[in-house]
Short mmCIF file of C-alpha atoms in Angstrom, two decimals:
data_model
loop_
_atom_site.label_atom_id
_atom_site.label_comp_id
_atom_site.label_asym_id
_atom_site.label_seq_id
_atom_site.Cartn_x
_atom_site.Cartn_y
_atom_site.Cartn_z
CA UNK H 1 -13.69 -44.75 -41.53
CA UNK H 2 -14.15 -40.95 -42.26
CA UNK H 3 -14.78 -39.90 -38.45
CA UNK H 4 -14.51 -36.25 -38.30
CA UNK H 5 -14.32 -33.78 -35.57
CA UNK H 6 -17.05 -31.01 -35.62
CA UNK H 7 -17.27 -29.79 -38.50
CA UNK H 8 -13.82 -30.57 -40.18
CA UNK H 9 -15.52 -29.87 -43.53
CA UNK H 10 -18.44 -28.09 -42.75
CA UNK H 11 -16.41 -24.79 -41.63
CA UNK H 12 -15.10 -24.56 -45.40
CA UNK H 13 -18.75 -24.23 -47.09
CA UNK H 14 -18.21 -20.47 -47.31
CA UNK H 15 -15.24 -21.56 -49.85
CA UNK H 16 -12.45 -19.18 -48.05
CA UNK H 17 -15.41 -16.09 -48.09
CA UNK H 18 -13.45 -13.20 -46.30
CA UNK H 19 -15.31 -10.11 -45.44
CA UNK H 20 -13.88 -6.73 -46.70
CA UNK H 21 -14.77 -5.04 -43.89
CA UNK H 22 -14.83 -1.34 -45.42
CA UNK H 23 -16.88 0.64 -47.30
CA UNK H 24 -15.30 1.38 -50.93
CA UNK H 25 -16.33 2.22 -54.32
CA UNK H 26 -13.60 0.42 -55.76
CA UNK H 27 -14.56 -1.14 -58.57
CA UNK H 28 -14.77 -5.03 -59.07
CA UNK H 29 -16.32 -5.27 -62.26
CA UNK H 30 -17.49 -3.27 -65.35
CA UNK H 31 -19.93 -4.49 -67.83
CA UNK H 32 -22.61 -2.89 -70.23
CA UNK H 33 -25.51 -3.19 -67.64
CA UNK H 34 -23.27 -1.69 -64.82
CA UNK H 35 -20.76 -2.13 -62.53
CA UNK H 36 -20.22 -3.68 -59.12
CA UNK H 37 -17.97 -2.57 -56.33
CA UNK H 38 -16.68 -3.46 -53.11
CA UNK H 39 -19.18 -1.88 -51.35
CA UNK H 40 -21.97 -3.72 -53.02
CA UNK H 41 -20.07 -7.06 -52.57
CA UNK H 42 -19.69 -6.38 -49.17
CA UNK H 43 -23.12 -5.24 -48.10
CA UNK H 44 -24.81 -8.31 -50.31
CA UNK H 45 -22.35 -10.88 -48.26
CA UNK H 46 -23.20 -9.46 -45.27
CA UNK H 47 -27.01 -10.10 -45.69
CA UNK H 48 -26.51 -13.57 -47.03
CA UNK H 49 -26.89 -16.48 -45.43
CA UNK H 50 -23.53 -17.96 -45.79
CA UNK H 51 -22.13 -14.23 -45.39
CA UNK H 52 -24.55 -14.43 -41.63
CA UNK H 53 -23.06 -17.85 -40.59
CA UNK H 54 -19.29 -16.79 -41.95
CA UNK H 55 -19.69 -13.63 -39.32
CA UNK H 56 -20.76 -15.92 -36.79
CA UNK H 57 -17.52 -18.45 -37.49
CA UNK H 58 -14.97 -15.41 -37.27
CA UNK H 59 -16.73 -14.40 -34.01
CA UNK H 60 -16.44 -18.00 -32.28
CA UNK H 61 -12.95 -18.57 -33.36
CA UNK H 62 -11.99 -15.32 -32.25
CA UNK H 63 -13.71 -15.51 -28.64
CA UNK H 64 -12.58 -19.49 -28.38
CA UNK H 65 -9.00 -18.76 -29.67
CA UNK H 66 -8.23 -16.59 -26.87
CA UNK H 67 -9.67 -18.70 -24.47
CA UNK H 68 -8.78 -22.29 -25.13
CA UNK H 69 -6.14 -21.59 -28.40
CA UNK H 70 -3.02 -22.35 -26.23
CA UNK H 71 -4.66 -25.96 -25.75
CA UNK H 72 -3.91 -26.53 -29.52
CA UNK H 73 -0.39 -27.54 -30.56
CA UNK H 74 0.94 -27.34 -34.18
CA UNK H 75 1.68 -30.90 -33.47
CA UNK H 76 -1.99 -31.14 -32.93
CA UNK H 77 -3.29 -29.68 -36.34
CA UNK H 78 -0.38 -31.32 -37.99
CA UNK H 79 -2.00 -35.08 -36.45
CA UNK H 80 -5.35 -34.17 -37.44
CA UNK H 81 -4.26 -33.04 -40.84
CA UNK H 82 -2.27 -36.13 -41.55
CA UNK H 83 -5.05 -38.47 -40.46
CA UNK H 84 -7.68 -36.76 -42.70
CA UNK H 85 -5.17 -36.71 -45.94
CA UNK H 86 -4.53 -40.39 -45.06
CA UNK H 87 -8.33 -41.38 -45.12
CA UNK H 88 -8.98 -40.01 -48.37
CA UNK H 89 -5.68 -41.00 -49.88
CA UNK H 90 -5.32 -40.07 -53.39
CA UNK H 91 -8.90 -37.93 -53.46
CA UNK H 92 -7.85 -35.78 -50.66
CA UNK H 93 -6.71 -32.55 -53.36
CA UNK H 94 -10.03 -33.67 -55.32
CA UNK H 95 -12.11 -33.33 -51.86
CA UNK H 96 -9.85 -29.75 -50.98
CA UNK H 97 -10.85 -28.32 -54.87
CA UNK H 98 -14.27 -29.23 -54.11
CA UNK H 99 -14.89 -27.42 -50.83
CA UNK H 100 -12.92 -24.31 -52.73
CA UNK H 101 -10.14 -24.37 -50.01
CA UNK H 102 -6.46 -24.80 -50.00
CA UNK H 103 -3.91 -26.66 -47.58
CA UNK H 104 -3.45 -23.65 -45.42
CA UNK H 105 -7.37 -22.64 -44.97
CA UNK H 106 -7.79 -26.82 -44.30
CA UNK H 107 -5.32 -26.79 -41.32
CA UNK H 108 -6.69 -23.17 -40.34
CA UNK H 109 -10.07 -24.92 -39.87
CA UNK H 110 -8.98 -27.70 -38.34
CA UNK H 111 -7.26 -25.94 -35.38
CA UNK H 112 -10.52 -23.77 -35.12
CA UNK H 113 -12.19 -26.89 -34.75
CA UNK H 114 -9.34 -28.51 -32.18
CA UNK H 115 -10.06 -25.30 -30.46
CA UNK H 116 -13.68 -25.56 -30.24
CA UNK H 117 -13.62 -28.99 -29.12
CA UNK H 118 -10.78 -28.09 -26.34
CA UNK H 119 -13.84 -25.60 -25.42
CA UNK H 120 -16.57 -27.71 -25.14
CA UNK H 121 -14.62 -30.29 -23.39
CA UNK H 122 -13.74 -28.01 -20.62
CA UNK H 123 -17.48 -27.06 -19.92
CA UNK H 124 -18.85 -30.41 -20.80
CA UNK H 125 -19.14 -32.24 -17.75
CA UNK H 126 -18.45 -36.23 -18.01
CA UNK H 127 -20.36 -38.38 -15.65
CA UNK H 128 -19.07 -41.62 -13.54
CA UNK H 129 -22.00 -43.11 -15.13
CA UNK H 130 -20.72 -42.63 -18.79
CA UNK H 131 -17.15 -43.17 -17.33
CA UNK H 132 -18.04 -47.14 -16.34
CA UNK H 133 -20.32 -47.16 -19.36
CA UNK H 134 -17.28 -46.31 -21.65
CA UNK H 135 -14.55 -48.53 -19.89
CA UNK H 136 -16.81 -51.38 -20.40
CA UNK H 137 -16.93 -50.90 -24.00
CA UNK H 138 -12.96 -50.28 -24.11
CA UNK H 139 -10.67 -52.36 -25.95
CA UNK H 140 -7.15 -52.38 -25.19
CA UNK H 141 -4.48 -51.84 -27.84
CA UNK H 142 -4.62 -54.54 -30.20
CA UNK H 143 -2.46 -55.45 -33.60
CA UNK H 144 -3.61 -56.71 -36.63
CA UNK H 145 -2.15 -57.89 -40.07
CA UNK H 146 -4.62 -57.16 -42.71
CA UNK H 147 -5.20 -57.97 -46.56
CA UNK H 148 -7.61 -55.73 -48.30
CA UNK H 149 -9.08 -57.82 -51.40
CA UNK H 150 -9.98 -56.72 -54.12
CA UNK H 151 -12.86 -57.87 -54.33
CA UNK H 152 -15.46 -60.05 -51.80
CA UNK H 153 -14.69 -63.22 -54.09
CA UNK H 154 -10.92 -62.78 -53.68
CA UNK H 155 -11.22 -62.21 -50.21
CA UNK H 156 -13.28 -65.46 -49.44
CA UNK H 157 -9.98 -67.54 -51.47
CA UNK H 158 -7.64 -65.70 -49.48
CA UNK H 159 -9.36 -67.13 -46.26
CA UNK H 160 -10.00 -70.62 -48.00
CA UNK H 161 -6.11 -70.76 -48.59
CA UNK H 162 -5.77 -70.22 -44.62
CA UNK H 163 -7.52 -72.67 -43.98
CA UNK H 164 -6.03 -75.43 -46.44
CA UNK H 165 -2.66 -73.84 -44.35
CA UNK H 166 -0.86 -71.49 -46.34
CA UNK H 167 1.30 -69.13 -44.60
CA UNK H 168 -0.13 -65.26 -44.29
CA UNK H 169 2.88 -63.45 -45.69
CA UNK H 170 2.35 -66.19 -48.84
CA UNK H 171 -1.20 -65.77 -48.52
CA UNK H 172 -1.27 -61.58 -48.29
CA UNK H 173 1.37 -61.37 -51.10
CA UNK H 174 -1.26 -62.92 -53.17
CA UNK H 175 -4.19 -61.37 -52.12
CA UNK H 176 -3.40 -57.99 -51.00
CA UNK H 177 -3.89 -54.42 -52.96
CA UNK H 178 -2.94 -52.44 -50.35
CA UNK H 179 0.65 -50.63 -50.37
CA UNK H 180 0.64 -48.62 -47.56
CA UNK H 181 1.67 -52.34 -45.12
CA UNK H 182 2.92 -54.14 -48.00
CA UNK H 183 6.85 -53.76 -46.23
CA UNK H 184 5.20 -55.92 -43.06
CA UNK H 185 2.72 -58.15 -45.12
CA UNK H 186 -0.25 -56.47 -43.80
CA UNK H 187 0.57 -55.80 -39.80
CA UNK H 188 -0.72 -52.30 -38.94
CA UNK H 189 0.39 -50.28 -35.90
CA UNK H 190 -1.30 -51.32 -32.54
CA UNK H 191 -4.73 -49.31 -32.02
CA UNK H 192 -7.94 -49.29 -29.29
CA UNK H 193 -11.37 -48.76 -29.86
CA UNK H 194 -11.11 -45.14 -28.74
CA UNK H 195 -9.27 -44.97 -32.82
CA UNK H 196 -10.84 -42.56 -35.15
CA UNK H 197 -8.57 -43.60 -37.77
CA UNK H 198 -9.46 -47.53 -38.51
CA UNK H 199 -12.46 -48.64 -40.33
CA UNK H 200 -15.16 -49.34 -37.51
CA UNK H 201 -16.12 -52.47 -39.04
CA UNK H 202 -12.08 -53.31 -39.17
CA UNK H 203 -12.12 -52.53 -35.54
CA UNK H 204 -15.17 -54.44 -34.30
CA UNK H 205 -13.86 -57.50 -36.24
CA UNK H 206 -10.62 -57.34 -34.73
CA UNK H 207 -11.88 -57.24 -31.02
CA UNK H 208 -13.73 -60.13 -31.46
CA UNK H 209 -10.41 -62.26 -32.38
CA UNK H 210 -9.27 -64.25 -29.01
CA UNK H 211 -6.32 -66.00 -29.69
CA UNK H 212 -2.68 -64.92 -31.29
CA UNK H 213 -2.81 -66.22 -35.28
CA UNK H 214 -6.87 -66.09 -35.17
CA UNK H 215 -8.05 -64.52 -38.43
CA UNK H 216 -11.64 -63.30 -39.91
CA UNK H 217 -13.44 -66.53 -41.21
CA UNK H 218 -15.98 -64.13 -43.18
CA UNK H 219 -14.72 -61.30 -45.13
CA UNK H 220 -15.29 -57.89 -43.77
CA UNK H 221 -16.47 -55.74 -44.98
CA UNK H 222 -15.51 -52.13 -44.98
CA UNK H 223 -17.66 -48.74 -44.50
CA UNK H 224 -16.32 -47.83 -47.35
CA UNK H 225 -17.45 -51.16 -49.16
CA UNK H 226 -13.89 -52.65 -49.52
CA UNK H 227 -13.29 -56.73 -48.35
CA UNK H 228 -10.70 -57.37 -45.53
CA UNK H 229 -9.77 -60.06 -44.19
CA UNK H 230 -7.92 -59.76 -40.45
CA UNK H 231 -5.70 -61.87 -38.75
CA UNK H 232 -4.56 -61.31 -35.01
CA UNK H 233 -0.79 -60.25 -33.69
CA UNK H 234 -1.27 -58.99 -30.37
CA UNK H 235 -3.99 -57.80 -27.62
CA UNK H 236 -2.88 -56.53 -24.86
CA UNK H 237 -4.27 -56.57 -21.44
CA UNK H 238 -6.96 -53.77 -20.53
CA UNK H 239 -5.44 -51.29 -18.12
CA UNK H 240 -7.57 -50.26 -14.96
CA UNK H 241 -10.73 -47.50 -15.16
CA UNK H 242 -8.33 -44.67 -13.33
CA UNK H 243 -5.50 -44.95 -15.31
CA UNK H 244 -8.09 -44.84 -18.72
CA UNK H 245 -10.20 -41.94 -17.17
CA UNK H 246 -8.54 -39.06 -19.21
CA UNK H 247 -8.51 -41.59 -22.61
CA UNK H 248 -12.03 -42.31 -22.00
CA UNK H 249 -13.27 -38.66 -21.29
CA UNK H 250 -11.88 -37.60 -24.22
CA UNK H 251 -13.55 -40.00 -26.55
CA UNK H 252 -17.06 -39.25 -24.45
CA UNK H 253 -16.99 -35.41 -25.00
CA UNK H 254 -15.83 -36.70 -28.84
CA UNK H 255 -18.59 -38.52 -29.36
CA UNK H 256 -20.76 -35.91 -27.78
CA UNK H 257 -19.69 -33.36 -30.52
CA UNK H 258 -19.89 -35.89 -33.10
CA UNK H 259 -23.35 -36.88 -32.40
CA UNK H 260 -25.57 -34.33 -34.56
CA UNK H 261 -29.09 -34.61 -32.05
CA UNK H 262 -26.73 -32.51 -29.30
CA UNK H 263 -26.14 -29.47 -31.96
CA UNK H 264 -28.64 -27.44 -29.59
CA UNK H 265 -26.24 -28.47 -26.44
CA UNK H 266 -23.13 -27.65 -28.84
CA UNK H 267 -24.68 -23.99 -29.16
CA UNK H 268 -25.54 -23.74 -25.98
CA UNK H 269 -22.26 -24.22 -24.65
CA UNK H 270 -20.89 -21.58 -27.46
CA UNK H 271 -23.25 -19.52 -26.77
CA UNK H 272 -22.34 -19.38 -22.55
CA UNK H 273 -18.91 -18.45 -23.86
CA UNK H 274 -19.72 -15.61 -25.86
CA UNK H 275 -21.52 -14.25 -23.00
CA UNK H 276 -19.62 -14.72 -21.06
CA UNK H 277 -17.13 -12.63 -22.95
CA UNK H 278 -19.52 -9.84 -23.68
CA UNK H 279 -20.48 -10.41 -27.61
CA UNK H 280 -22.56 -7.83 -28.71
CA UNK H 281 -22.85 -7.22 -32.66
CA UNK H 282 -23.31 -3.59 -33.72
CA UNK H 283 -24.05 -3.57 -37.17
CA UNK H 284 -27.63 -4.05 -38.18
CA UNK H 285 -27.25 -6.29 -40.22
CA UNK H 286 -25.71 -9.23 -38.55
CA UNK H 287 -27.23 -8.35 -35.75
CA UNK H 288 -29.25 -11.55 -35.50
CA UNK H 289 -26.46 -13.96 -36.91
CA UNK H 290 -25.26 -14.88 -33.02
CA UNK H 291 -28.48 -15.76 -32.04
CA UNK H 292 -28.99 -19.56 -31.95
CA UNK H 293 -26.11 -19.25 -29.88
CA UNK H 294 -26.15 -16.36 -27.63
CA UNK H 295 -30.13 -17.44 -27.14
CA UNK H 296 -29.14 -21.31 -27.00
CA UNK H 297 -30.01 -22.46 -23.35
CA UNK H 298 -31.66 -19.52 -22.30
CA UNK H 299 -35.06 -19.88 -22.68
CA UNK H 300 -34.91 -23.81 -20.64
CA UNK H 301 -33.19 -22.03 -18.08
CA UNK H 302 -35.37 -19.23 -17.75
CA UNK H 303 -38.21 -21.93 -17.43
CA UNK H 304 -36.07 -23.68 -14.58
CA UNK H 305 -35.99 -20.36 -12.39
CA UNK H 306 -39.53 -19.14 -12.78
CA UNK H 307 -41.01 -22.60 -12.43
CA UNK H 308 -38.65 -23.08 -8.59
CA UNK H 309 -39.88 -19.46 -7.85
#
């Protein structure tokens, strides 16, 4: 249920780390073994590991915000943000205290990320191979009603009162912990399988329903280990391949990012842009922080040309 786009969470590991940026003795702290000032603070960041990949974050975001920033709407960060804070419901402030980050530094990262993506997206090129590929694994918008059990037991009663022919509503009223559908007994908004939102195994359960008033004769269960059981509303036809191809490019590039074995091809793509706007790092120090990207795709290149030569 918890897709994420690249690195969503992963950008706030540095906990809201800024760099000073200056060199002052400005004290920070006093104590009977000594004292510690900015300067210190700044020069041990620097030289750390997190302090390394933080300078490498500010760099990309920088570079890829002027390029590809204007692709992001507020309206974009504001969708993303909702749809993360809805997926961990009630945790979400316990999951923001324990990355050390606030509200504001959340959306700030996710429209760096939105940004990044809108980046690799325009220099990721999507085959007609992995076009047909995805548009036979598309499913069309479809609408469910849904009880969420509260427990595998009570969700196997729920479905044995279908059967004997109880009516949903009288059956969901019964069953049902959820409160977010309660209002429509359980019938969710219309989705497709290109949905980050909906539980996966919700999803594949649903496609597999073929007839209006079909429900789940199993429960389902959850990713996050919570018992469903589904019933179908609506599925509506699937629209042609050339009407779908901007739908289904987006989710290939999304689940090229999201896929961890391309990192290298990730970096490599970075790493074309910062060259492409002349990076070059001038203090010693983080001199070598840019380097899995500005070095990404090099070397196979390199290989390419002397090996035609």
């Amino acid at each position: 249920m918890r897709k994420f786009i690249w690195g969503l969470l992963v950008v706030v590991f540095v906990g809201g780390l800024v760099f000073l940026g200056f060199n002052s003795s400005k004290t920070l702290m006093t104590s009977k073994v000594g004292k510690i000032t900015e300067k210190q603070f700044y020069e041990d960041i620097k030289t750390s590991s997190a302090g390394q990949q933080e300078f490498a974050n500010m760099v990309i975001n920088k570079v890829l915000g002027a390029e590809y920033g204007d692709q992001v709407s507020d309206t974009d960060v504001q969708n993303a943000y909702d749809a993360q804070k809805a997926q961990y419901g009630s945790s979400f402030k316990t999951v923001l205290a324990s990355n050390n980050t606030t509200d504001a530094q959340f959306k700030k990262n996710i429209k760096n990320n939105l940004i990044i993506n809108a980046a690799i997206k325009a220099n990721y090129k999507v085959t007609d191979k992995q076009l047909k590929t995805a548009y036979t694994n598309y499913h069309s918008d479809t609408t469910i009603s849904m009880i969420t059990a509260k427990n595998e037991a009570k969700a196997k009663e729920a479905i044995a009162a279908l059967k004997n022919g109880d009516n949903w509503n009288t059956v969901y009223k019964k069953y049902s912990t959820d409160s977010t559908y309660k209002s429509s007994n359980g019938k969710m908004p219309a989705f497709n399988s290109t949905n980050t939102s909906i539980d996966s195994a919700v999803q594949t359960a649903a496609f597999k329903l073929d007839k209006v008033g079909d429900y789940s004769t199993e429960p389902v269960t959850g990713t996050s280990g919570s018992y469903y059981v589904i019933k179908l509303n609506k599925k509506t036809t699937k629209p042609s391949m050339s009407s779908l191809r901007s739908t289904l490019s987006t989710q290939i590039v999304t689940d090229f990012i999201n896929d961890s074995s391309n990192t290298s091809e990730i970096q490599a793509i970075v790493g074309k842009i910062l060259r492409k706007n002349n990076v070059s790092v001038k203090d010693s120090d983080l001199k070598t922080a840019l380097n899995t990207y500005l070095t990404a795709g090099i070397s196979s290149s390199s290989s390419s040309s002397s090996s035609s030569k």
